[in-house]
Coordinates of C-alpha atoms and ligand atoms in Angstrom, one line a residue:
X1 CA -70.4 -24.1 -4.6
X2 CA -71.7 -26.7 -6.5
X3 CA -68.9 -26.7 -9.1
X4 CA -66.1 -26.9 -5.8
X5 CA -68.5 -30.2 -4.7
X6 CA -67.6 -31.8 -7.8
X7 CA -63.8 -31.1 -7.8
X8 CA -63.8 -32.2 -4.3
X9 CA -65.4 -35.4 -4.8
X10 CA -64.2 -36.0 -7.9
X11 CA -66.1 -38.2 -10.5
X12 CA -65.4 -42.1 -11.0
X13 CA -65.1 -42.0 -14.9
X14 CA -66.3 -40.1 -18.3
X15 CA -67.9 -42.6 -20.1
X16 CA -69.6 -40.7 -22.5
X17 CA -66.8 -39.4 -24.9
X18 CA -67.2 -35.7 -24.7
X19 CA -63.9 -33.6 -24.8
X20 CA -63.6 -31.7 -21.7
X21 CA -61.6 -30.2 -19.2
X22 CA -60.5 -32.1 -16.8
X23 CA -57.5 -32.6 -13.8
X24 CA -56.4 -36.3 -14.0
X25 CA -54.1 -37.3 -11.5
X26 CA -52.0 -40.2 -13.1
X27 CA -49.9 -42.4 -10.8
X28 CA -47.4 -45.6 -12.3
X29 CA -48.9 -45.2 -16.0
X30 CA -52.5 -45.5 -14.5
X31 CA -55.5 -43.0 -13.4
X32 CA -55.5 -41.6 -10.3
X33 CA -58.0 -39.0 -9.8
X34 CA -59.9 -37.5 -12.2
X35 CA -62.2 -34.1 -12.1
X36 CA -64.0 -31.2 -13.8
X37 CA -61.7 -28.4 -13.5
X38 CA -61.7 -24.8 -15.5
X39 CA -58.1 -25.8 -16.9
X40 CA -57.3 -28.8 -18.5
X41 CA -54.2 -29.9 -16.1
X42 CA -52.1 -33.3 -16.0
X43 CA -51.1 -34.4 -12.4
X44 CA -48.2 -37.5 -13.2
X45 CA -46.4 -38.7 -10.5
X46 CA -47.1 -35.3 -8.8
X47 CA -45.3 -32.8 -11.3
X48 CA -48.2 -31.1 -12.7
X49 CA -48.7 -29.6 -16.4
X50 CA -51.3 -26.8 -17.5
X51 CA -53.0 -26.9 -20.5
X52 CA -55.0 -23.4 -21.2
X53 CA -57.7 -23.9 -23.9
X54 CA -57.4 -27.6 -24.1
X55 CA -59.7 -30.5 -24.0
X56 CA -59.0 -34.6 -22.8
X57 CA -60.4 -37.3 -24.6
X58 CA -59.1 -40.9 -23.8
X59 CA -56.1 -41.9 -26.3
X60 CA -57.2 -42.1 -29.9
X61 CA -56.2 -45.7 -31.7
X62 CA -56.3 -46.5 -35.3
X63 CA -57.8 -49.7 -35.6
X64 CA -56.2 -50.4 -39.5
X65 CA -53.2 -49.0 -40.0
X66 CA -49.3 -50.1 -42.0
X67 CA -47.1 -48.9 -39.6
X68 CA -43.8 -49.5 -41.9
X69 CA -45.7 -48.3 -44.4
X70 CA -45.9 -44.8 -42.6
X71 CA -42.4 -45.1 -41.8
X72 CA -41.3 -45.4 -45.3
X73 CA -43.2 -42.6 -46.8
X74 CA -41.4 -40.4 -44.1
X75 CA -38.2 -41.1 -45.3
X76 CA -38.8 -40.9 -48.8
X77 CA -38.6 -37.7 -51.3
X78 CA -42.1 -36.4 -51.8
X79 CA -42.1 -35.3 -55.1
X80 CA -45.6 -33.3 -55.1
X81 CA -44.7 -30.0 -55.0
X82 CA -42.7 -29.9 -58.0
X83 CA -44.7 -27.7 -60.4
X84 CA -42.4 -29.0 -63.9
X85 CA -39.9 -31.1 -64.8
X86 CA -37.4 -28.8 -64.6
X87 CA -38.1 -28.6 -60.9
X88 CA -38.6 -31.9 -59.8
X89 CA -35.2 -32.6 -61.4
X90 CA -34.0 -30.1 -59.1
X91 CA -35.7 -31.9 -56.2
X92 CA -34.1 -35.1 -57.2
X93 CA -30.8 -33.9 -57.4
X94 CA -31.1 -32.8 -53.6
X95 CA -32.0 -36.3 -52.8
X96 CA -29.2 -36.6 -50.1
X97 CA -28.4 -40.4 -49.9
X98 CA -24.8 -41.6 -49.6
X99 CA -24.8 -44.4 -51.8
X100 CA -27.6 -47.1 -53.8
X101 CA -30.9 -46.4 -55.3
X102 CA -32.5 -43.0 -54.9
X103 CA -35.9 -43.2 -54.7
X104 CA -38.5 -40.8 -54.7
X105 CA -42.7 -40.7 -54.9
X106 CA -44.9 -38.3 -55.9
X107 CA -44.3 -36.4 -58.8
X108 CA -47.6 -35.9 -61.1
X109 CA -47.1 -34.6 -64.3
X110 CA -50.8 -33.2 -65.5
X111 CA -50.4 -29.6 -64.6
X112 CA -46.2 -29.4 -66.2
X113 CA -46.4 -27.4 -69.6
X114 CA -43.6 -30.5 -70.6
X115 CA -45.0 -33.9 -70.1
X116 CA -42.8 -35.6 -72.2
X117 CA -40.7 -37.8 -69.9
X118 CA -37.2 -40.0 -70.1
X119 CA -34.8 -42.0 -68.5
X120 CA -32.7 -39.4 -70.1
X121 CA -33.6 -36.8 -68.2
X122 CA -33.1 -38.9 -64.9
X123 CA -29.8 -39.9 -66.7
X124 CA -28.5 -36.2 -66.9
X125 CA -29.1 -36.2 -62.6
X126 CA -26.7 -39.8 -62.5
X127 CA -26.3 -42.1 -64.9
X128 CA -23.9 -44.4 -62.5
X129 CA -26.7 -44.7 -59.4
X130 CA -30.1 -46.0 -60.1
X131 CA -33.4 -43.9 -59.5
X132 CA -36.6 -44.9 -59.2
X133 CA -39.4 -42.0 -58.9
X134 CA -43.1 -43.7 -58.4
X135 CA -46.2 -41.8 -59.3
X136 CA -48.3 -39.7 -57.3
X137 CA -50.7 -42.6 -57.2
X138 CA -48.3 -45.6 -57.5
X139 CA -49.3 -47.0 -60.9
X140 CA -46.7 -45.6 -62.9
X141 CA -42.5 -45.3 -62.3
X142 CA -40.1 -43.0 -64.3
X143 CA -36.6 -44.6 -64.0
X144 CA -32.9 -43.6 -65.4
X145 CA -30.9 -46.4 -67.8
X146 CA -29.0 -47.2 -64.5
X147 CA -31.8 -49.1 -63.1
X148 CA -33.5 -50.5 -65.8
X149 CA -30.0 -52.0 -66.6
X150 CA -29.4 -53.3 -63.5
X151 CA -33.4 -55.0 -63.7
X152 CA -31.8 -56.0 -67.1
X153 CA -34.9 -54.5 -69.1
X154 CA -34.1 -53.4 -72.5
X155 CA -36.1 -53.8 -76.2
X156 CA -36.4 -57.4 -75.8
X157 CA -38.1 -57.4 -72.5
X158 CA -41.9 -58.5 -73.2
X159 CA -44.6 -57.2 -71.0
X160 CA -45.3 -58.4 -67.7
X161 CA -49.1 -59.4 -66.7
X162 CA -51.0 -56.5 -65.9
X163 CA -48.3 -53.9 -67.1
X164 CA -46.6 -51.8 -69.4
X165 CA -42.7 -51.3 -70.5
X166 CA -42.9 -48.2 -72.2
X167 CA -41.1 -47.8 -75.4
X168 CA -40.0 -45.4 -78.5
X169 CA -40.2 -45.3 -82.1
X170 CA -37.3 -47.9 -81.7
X171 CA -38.8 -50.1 -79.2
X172 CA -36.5 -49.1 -76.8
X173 CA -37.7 -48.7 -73.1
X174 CA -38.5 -44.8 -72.7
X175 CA -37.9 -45.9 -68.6
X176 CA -41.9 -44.7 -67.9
X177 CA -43.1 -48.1 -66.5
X178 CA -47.2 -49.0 -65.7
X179 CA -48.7 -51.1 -63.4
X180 CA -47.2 -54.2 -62.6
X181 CA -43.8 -53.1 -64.7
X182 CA -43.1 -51.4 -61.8
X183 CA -42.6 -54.5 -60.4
X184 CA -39.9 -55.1 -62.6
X185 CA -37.4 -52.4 -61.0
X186 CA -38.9 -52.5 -57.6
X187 CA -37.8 -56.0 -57.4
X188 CA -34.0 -55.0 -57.6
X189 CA -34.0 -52.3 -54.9
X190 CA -31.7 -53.6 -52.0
X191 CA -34.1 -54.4 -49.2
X192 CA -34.0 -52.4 -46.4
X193 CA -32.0 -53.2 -43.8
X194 CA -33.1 -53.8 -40.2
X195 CA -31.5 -50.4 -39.0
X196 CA -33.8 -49.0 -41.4
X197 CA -37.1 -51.1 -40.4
X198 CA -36.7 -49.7 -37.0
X199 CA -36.1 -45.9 -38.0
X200 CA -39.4 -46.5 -39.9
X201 CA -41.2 -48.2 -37.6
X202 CA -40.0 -45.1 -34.7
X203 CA -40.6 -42.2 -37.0
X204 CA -44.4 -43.9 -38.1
X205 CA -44.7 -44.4 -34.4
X206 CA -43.7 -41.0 -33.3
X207 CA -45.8 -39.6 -36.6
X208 CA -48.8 -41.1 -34.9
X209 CA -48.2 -39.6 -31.1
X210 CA -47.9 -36.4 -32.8
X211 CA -51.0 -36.8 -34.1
X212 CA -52.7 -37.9 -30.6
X213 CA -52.9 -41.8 -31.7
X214 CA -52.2 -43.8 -28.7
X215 CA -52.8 -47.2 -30.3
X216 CA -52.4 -49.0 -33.7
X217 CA -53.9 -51.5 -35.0
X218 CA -50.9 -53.1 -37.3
X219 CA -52.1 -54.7 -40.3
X220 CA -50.6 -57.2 -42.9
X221 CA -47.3 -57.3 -41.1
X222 CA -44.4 -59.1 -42.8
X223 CA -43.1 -61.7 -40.7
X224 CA -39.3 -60.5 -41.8
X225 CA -40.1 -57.5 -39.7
X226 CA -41.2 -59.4 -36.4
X227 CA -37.6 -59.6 -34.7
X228 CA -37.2 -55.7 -35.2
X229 CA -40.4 -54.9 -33.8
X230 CA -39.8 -57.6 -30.4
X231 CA -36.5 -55.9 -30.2
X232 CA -37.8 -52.1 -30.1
X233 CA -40.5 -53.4 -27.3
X234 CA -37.9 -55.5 -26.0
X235 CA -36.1 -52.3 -25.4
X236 CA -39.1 -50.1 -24.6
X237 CA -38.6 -47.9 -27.6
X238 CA -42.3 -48.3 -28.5
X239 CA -43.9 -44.9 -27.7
X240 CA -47.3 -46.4 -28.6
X241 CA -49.3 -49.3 -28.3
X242 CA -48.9 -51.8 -31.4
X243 CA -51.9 -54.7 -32.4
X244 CA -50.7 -57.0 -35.1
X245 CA -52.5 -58.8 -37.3
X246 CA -49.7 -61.0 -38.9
X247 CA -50.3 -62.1 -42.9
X248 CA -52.1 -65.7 -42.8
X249 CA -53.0 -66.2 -46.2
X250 CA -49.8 -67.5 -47.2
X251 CA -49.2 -69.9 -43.8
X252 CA -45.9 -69.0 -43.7
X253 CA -46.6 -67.5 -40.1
X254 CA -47.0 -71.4 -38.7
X255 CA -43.2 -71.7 -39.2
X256 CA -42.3 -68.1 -37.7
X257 CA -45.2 -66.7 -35.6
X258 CA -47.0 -69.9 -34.3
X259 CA -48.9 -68.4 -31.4
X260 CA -49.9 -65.0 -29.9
X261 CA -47.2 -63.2 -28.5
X262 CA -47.6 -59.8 -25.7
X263 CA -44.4 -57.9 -25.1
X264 CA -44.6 -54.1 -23.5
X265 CA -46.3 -52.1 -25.6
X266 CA -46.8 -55.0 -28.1
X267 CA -49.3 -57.8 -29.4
X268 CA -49.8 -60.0 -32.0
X269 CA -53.3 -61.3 -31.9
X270 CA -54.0 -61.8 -35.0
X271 CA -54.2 -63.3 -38.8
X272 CA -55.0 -61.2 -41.6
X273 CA -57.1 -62.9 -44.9
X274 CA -58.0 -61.5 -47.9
X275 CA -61.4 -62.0 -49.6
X276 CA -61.1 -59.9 -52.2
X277 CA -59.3 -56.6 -53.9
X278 CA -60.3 -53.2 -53.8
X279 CA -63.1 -51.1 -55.6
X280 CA -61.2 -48.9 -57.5
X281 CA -59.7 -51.7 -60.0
X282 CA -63.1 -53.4 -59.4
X283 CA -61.4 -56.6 -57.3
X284 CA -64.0 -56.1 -54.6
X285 CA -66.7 -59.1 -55.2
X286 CA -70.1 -57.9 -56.0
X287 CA -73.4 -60.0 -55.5
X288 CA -74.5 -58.1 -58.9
X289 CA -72.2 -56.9 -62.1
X290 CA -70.3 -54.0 -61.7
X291 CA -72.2 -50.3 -63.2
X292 CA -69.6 -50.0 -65.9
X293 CA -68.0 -53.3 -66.4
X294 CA -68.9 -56.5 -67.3
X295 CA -67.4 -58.2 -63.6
X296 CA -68.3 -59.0 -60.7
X297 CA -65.1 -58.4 -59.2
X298 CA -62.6 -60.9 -57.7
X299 CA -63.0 -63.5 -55.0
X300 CA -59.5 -64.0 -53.7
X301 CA -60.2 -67.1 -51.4
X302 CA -63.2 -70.0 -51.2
X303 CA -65.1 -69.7 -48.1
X304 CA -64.1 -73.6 -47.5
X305 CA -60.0 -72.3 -48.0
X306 CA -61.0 -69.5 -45.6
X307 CA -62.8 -71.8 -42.8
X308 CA -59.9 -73.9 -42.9
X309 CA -57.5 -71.4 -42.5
X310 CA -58.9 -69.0 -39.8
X311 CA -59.8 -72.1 -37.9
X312 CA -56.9 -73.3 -37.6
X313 CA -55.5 -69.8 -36.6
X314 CA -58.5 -70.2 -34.0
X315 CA -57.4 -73.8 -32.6
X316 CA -54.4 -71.9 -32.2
X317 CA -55.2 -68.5 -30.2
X318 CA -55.6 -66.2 -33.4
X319 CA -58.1 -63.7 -33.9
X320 CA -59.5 -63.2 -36.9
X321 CA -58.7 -60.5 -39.5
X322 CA -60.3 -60.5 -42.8
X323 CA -60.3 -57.7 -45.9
X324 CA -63.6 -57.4 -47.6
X325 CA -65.0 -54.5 -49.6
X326 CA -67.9 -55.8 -51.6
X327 CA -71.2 -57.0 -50.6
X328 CA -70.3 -60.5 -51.6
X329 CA -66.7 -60.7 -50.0
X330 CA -68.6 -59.2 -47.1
X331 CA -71.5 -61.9 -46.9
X332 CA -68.6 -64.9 -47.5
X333 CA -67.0 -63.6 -44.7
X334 CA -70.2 -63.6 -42.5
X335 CA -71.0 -67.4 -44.0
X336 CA -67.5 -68.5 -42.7
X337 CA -67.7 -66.5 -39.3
X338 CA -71.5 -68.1 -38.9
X339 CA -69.6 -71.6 -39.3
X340 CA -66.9 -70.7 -36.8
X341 CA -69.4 -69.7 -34.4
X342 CA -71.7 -72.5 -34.6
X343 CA -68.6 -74.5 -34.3
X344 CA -68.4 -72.7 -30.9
X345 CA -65.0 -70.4 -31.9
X346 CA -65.3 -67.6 -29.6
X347 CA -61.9 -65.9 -30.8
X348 CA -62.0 -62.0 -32.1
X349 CA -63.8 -62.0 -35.5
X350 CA -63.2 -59.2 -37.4
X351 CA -64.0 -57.6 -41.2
X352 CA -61.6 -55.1 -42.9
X353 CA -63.1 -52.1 -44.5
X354 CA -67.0 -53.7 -44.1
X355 CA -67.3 -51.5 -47.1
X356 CA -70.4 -52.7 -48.8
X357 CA -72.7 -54.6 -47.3
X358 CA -76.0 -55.8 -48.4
X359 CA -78.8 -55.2 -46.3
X360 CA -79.7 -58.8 -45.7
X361 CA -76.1 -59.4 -44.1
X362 CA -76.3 -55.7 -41.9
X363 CA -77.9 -57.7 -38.6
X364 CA -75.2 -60.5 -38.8
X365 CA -72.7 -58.6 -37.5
X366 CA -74.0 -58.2 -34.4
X367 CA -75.8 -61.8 -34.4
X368 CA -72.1 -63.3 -34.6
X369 CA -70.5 -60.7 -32.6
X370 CA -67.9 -59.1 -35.6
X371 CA -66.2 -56.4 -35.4
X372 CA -66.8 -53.9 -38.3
X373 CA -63.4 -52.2 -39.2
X374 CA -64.3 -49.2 -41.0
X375 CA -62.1 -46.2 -42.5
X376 CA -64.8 -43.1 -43.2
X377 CA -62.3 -41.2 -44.9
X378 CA -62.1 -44.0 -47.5
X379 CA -65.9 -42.8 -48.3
X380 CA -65.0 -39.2 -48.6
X381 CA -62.2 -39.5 -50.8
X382 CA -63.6 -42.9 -52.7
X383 CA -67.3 -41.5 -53.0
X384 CA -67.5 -40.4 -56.5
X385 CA -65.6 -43.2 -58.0
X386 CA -67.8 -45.9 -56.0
X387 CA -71.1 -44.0 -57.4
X388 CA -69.1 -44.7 -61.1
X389 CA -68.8 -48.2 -59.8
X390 CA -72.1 -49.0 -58.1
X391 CA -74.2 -46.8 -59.6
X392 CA -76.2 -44.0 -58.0
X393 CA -78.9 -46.3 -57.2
X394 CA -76.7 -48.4 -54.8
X395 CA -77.6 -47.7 -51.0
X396 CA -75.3 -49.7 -49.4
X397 CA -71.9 -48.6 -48.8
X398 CA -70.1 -47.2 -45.9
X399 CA -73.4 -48.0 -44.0
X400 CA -72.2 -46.5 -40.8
X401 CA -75.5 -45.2 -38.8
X402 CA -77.2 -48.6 -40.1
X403 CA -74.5 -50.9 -38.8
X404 CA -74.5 -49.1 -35.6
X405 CA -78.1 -49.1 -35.5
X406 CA -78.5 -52.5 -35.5
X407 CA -75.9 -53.2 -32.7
X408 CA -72.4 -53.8 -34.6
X409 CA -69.1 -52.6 -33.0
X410 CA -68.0 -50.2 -35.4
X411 CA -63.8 -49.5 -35.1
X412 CA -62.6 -47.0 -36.2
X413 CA -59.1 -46.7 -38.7
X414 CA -57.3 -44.5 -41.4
X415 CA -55.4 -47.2 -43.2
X416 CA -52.6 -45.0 -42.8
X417 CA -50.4 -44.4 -45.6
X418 CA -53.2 -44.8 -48.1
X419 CA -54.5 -42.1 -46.6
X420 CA -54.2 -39.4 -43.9
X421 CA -53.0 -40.4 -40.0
X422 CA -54.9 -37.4 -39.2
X423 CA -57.5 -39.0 -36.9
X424 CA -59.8 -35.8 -37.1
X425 CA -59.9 -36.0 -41.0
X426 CA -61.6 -39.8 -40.2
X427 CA -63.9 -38.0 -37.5
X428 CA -64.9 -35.5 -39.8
X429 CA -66.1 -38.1 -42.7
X430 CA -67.6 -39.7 -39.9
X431 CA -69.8 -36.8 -38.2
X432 CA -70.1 -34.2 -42.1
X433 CA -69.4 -37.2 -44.5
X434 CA -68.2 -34.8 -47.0
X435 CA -65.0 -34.3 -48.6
X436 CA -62.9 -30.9 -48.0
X437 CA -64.0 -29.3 -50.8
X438 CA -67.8 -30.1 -50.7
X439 CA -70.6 -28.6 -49.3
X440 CA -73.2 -31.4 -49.4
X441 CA -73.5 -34.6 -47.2
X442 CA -73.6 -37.3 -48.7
X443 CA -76.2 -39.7 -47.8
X444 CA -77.1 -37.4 -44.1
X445 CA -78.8 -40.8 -43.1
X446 CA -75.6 -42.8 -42.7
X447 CA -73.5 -40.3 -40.8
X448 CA -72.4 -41.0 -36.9
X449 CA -73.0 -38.5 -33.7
X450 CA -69.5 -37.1 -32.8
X451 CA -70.2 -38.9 -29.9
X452 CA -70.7 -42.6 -31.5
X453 CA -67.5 -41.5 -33.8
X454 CA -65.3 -41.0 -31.0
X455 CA -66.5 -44.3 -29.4
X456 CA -65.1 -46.2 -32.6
X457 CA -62.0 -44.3 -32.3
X458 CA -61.1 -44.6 -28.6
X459 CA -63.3 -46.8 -26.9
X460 CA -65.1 -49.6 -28.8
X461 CA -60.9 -51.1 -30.4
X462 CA -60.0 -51.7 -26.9
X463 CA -62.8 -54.6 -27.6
X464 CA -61.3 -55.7 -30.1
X465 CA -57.9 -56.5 -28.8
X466 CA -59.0 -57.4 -25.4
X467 CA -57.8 -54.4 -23.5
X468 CA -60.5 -54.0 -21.2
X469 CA -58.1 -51.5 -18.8
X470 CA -58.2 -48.8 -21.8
X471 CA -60.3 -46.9 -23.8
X472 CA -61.9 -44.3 -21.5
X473 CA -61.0 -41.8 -18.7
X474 CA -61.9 -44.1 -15.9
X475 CA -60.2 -44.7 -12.3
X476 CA -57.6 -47.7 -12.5
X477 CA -57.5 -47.5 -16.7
X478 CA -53.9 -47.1 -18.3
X479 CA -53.2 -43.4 -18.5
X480 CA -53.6 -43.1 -22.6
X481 CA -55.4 -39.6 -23.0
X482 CA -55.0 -37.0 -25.6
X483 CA -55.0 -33.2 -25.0
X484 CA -56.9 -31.1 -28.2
X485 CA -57.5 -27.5 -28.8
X486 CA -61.0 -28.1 -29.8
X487 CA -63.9 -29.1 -27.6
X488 CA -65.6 -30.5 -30.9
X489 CA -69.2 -29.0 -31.0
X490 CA -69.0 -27.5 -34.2
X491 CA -68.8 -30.1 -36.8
X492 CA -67.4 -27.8 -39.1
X493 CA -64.0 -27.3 -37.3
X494 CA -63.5 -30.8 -36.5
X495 CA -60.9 -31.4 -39.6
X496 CA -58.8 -28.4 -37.9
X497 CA -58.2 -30.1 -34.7
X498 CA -54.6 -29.3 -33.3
X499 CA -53.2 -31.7 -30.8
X500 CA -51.8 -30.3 -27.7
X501 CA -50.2 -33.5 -25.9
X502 CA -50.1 -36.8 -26.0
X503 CA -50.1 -39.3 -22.3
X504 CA -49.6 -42.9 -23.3
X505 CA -49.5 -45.3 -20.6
X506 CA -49.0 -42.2 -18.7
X507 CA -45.8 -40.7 -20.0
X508 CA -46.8 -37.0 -21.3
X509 CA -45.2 -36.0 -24.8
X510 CA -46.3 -32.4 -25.9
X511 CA -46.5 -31.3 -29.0
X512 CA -47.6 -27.6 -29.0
Ligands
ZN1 ZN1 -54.9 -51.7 -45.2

C-alpha cells in the first residue's frame, strides 16, 4: 500500500545520486513526472519504453574531454592487434582509403619475434602513397620512402629538438622516427578537410551517447574547427551537449572567437591556459626536485602573463580554464585565481587535472570558489610511474577524499582519447582506486563514495558551465538521463557497467 502511495504521489526529485528504477514522464525535452516503479520505464511525449533490469541516473558529462580527438582515433587503423610484422603489414594493406596518406596507430613491436623495422617493408605495401604508422604510445612513427620524400628527409637532414631521425650503417634514414621527428612527416599530411571534422566530431559524439555521456566538456579546441562545430548545432546534428574551452594561450581567439557564444546544444565559455606539461616527461612543476631527476619540471607561463591573460578573457565573459599537474603549477594557478578574486572576477575558475597539490594550497579551492577538474583514471593508469616520479613518500596526488573534504567542487572527466570514454572505468578509480589488474587500493584514504563519484560526474559540471536546469532527476530539469544494467552497490562490478539507453534533452537513443 505504501509502495502504490508513492507511485501515486510521485516524488519531486532524486537528489541523492543513487541508480534506481524509476517511471519519468518527459514532456518537450523536459521532466514531467517522475516515480519509484518496479520497472525502469521512459514515458516521452506519451509513447512509453520498458526497460527490465535497468537503472536511471541523471545524464553522465565528461568534464575534460577532445572531442576531434575521439573522432579521429575512430577513423583511424588501430594497429594493436597485430601480433608480428608480418601481420600488421597485412593490416596495412587492408587500409581502405581511395587516395593520400594512409595512416595508421598502434602497432607495438615488443612481443614480434622480428623487431627489426624499415621503410622498406612499408615500401613493399606502396612505394607511390605515403604511410605514416604512429606508435602505440605516440612517441615513435615507422614511415615508407614515399613520405619521408615528400617531408624531404634524407641523410642530410639533422635532428630536430627533442627527436630522433633514425638511420643505418650509411646514415641513411631507416624511416623509424622519435619524438619530435615525428613532427617532421606529420607536418606534411594534408589537413583534414571540413567534411571530415564533422564526421569526427559526429562519430566522437555518437561514441560518447553510446557510452551514456550526455555532456562534454570540450577542451583545447582549435579555433579552425569552430565554423564546423556552429554549423552541426546550427543544423541540430549535435546528439550531445558540447562546453568549449577555446585555446587562449596563443590570443589568437580575440580575432576569431571574441566573446561567448550558445547555440543548441552548444557553448563556448571558456579559455584554456597551460601552466605546465605533464608528469610523465616530468613538465609538471614541482615545489621540490623531481625523485629521479635533477628538475623541477617546467613552468609554461609567469603568473603575471597568466593574470593578464585570463583577465582579460574575464573583462570579456570568459571562464577560466587552466592545465596544472604539479604542486607548483597548482599553487601558481591558485596565486593568480586569489588575484582575480580579490580583484572582484566572479567568472568560472577552473584547474585542469588538479593533480598534485600541496597540502597548504588543498583549502584554497574552496576559499576562491575553483573548480577541481579531475580524471581518476589518470591515477590508476599513471600510479606507478608517479610513485617513480614523486617518490613513495609523496602524499599528495590525486587528493580526491581531501579536496572534497574540505569543500572543493570536484568534476569529473576522462580526457578522452588519452584514455578510455568509458565513464564507469573513471567511477571505478574513483570508488576502488585500483587498476584492472590489481588487487590493492591504493591510498583507501583518498577514494570517493560511489555516491560523491557520481556527483562529479552528473551533477556538480552542471556548476561549472552554468546549467543550473541539468544535472539531476528533478521536475522541470532537461530530460538528460542514462539507463544502466547495474544498480552499482558492488564496487567490484562497477568497471562492467553496460549502458542500456541514452535520453538527452529528452530524445531516447537505445543502445542494447
Ligand atoms: Zn586534456
Amino acid at each position: 500500500m505504501l509502495f502504490y502511495h508513492i507511485i501515486l504521489i510521485g516524488i519531486k526529485s532524486l537528489k541523492n545520486m543513487k541508480p534506481s528504477k524509476l517511471t519519468i514522464s518527459i514532456k518537450n525535452g523536459l521532466i514531467d513526472s517522475i516515480n519509484q516503479s518496479e520497472v525502469t520505464e521512459i514515458i516521452i511525449d506519451g509513447a512509453s519504453n520498458r526497460f527490465v533490469s535497468a537503472y536511471a541516473i541523471p545524464g553522465i558529462v565528461d568534464a575534460h574531454a577532445h572531442i576531434i580527438g575521439l573522432g579521429e582515433n575512430l577513423n583511424t587503423i588501430r594497429l594493436e592487434k597485430a601480433k608480428s610484422k608480418d601481420e600488421l603489414i597485412q593490416l596495412v594493406k587492408e587500409i581502405d582509403v581511395k587516395d593520400g596518406w594512409i595512416t595508421g596507430r598502434g602497432w607495438n613491436e615488443e612481443s614480434w619475434g622480428n623487431k627489426d623495422l624499415h621503410r622498406l617493408d612499408l615500401d613493399a605495401i606502396s612505394s607511390e602513397r605515403p604511410i605514416f604508422l604512429v606508435r602505440v604510445d605516440g612517441h615513435a612513427a615507422w614511415v615508407n620512402s614515399k613520405a619521408l620524400e615528400l617531408s624531404e628527409i634524407n641523410k642530410y637532414t639533422a635532428n630536430p629538438n627533442g627527436g630522433t631521425i633514425q638511420i643505418d650503417a650509411e646514415g641513411n634514414p631507416t624511416g623509424l622516427l622519435i619524438d619530435n621527428a615525428i613532427e617532421l612527416v606529420r607536418d606534411n599530411i594534408p589537413k583534414a578537410s571540413n567534411e571530415l571534422i564533422k564526421k569526427y566530431v559526429l562519430d566522437a559524439c555518437y561514441e560518447c551517447l553510446r557510452n551514456g555521456i550526455t555532456e562534454v566538456h570540450d577542451m583545447d579546441v582549435h579555433l579552425d574547427h569552430l565554423k564546423v562545430y556552429k554549423e552541426l548545432d546550427n543544423d541540430n546534428l549535435l546528439p550531445i551537449r558540447l562546453v568549449q574551452y577555446i585555446r587562449g594561450f596563443d590570443g589568437e581567439y580575440k580575432r576569431l572567437q571574441s566573446h561567448p557564444y550558445s547555440g543548441n546544444n552548444l557553448q563556448i565559455i571558456g579559455l584554456k591556459f597551460y601552466a605546465d606539461g605533464a608528469l610523465g616527461s616530468r613538465g609538471a612543476l614541482m615545489i621540490d626536485k623531481y625523485n629521479d631527476a635533477d628538475t623541477y619540471g617546467l613552468e609554461l607561463i609567469s603568473t603575471d602573463e597568466l593574470y593578464e591573460q585570463a583577465s582579460e578573457g574575464c573583462d570579456n565573459g570568459w571562464d577560466i580554464a587552466v592545465h596544472a599537474i604539479g604542486d607548483k603549477a597548482n599553487r601558481n594557478v591558485l596565486d593568480v585565481y586569489q588575484r582575480l578574486r580579490s580583484d572582484g572576477y566572479e567568472n568560472i575558475l577552473r584547474i585542469e587535472h588538479s593533480q598534485l597539490v600541496n597540502p597548504d594550497d588543498i583549502k584554497r579551492f574552496s576559499d576562491l570558489n575553483v573548480f577541481a577538474s579531475v580524471q581518476p583514471i589518470h591515477c590508476t593508469s599513471d600510479k606507478n610511474m608517479a610513485i617513480k616520479r614523486l617518490g613513495e613518500n609523496y602524499n599528495f596526488a590525486y587528493p580526491w577524499k581531501t579536496l572534497h573534504k574540505t569543500g572543493a567542487k570536484l568534476i569529473a572527466g576522462s580526457d578522452f582519447p588519452i584514455e578510455s570514454h568509458n565513464p564507469f572505468f573513471g567511477i571505478d578509480a574513483f570508488v576502488n582506486r585500483r587498476a584492472i589488474n590489481e588487487e590493492i587500493t591504493w591510498q583507501k584514504e583518498e577514494t570517493l563514495s560511489l555516491e560523491d563519484a557520481l556527483n562529479s560526474y552528473c551533477y556538480t559540471p552542471h556548476l561549472a558551465t552554468g546549467n543550473s536546469n541539468s544535472g539531476s532527476l528533478e521536475l522541470g530539469k532537461r530530460a538528460d538521463i542514462t539507463i544502466i544494467d547495474n544498480e552499482l552497490r558492488q564496487s567490484n562490478t562497477i568497471r562492467n557497467t553496460k549502458v542500456i539507453a541514452t535520453i538527452t534533452n529528452g530524445k531516447l537513443t537505445k543502445h542494447l
